Amino acid sequence: MIRLDTTVYVSAFDAGWEGHESATYKVMETPHGPLYRGFRRMFDALLGEAEQTI
């Protein structure tokens, strides 16, 4: 998952295929779209619990 301002790019892969063969989806905010808000909440939660290692 990559977030650039208000656009989120998501991708996933499994043991059945390599990462470079996986599709990447562009998820943009829409007035009534829960998908973007869900990914944004998940991303914010990951950042909130992240620990800086450098």
mmCIF file of C-alpha atoms in Angstrom:
data_model
loop_
_atom_site.group_PDB
_atom_site.id
_atom_site.type_symbol
_atom_site.label_atom_id
_atom_site.label_comp_id
_atom_site.label_asym_id
_atom_site.label_seq_id
_atom_site.Cartn_x
_atom_site.Cartn_y
_atom_site.Cartn_z
ATOM 1 C CA MET A 1 0.000 0.000 0.000
ATOM 2 C CA ILE A 2 1.335 3.407 -1.009
ATOM 3 C CA ARG A 3 -0.381 6.683 -0.150
ATOM 4 C CA LEU A 4 0.368 9.887 -2.046
ATOM 5 C CA ASP A 5 -1.694 12.782 -0.699
ATOM 6 C CA THR A 6 -5.321 11.754 -1.355
ATOM 7 C CA THR A 7 -4.589 8.776 -3.625
ATOM 8 C CA VAL A 8 -3.887 5.252 -2.364
ATOM 9 C CA TYR A 9 -2.312 2.496 -4.459
ATOM 10 C CA VAL A 10 -2.870 -1.054 -3.205
ATOM 11 C CA SER A 11 -1.616 -4.421 -4.335
ATOM 12 C CA ALA A 12 -1.372 -7.919 -2.909
ATOM 13 C CA PHE A 13 0.183 -11.181 -3.973
ATOM 14 C CA ASP A 14 0.084 -14.794 -2.924
ATOM 15 C CA ALA A 15 2.328 -17.826 -3.169
ATOM 16 C CA GLY A 16 0.661 -18.599 -6.512
ATOM 17 C CA TRP A 17 2.257 -15.657 -8.327
ATOM 18 C CA GLU A 18 5.179 -13.293 -7.997
ATOM 19 C CA GLY A 19 4.808 -9.696 -6.861
ATOM 20 C CA HIS A 20 5.646 -8.229 -10.277
ATOM 21 C CA GLU A 21 2.678 -10.148 -11.748
ATOM 22 C CA SER A 22 0.219 -8.630 -9.268
ATOM 23 C CA ALA A 23 -2.170 -5.893 -10.250
ATOM 24 C CA THR A 24 -1.921 -2.495 -8.576
ATOM 25 C CA TYR A 25 -5.152 -0.628 -7.937
ATOM 26 C CA LYS A 26 -5.531 3.131 -7.653
ATOM 27 C CA VAL A 27 -8.094 3.989 -4.977
ATOM 28 C CA MET A 28 -9.288 7.570 -4.910
ATOM 29 C CA GLU A 29 -11.569 9.343 -2.475
ATOM 30 C CA THR A 30 -15.202 9.625 -3.575
ATOM 31 C CA PRO A 31 -18.118 11.290 -1.752
ATOM 32 C CA HIS A 32 -19.723 8.013 -0.637
ATOM 33 C CA GLY A 33 -16.884 5.500 -1.077
ATOM 34 C CA PRO A 34 -15.908 3.493 2.010
ATOM 35 C CA LEU A 35 -12.953 1.721 0.349
ATOM 36 C CA TYR A 36 -10.646 4.748 0.348
ATOM 37 C CA ARG A 37 -11.578 5.667 3.902
ATOM 38 C CA GLY A 38 -10.913 2.111 5.069
ATOM 39 C CA PHE A 39 -7.458 2.004 3.483
ATOM 40 C CA ARG A 40 -6.669 5.465 4.838
ATOM 41 C CA ARG A 41 -7.654 4.417 8.378
ATOM 42 C CA MET A 42 -5.520 1.285 8.085
ATOM 43 C CA PHE A 43 -2.548 3.306 6.776
ATOM 44 C CA ASP A 44 -2.908 5.876 9.570
ATOM 45 C CA ALA A 45 -3.081 3.074 12.167
ATOM 46 C CA LEU A 46 0.101 1.528 10.776
ATOM 47 C CA LEU A 47 1.887 4.876 10.938
ATOM 48 C CA GLY A 48 0.597 5.510 14.436
ATOM 49 C CA GLU A 49 2.073 2.252 15.720
ATOM 50 C CA ALA A 50 5.274 2.347 13.659
ATOM 51 C CA GLU A 51 8.622 2.459 15.374
ATOM 52 C CA GLN A 52 11.424 4.424 13.755
ATOM 53 C CA THR A 53 14.525 2.263 13.324
ATOM 54 C CA ILE A 54 17.039 4.748 11.920
#
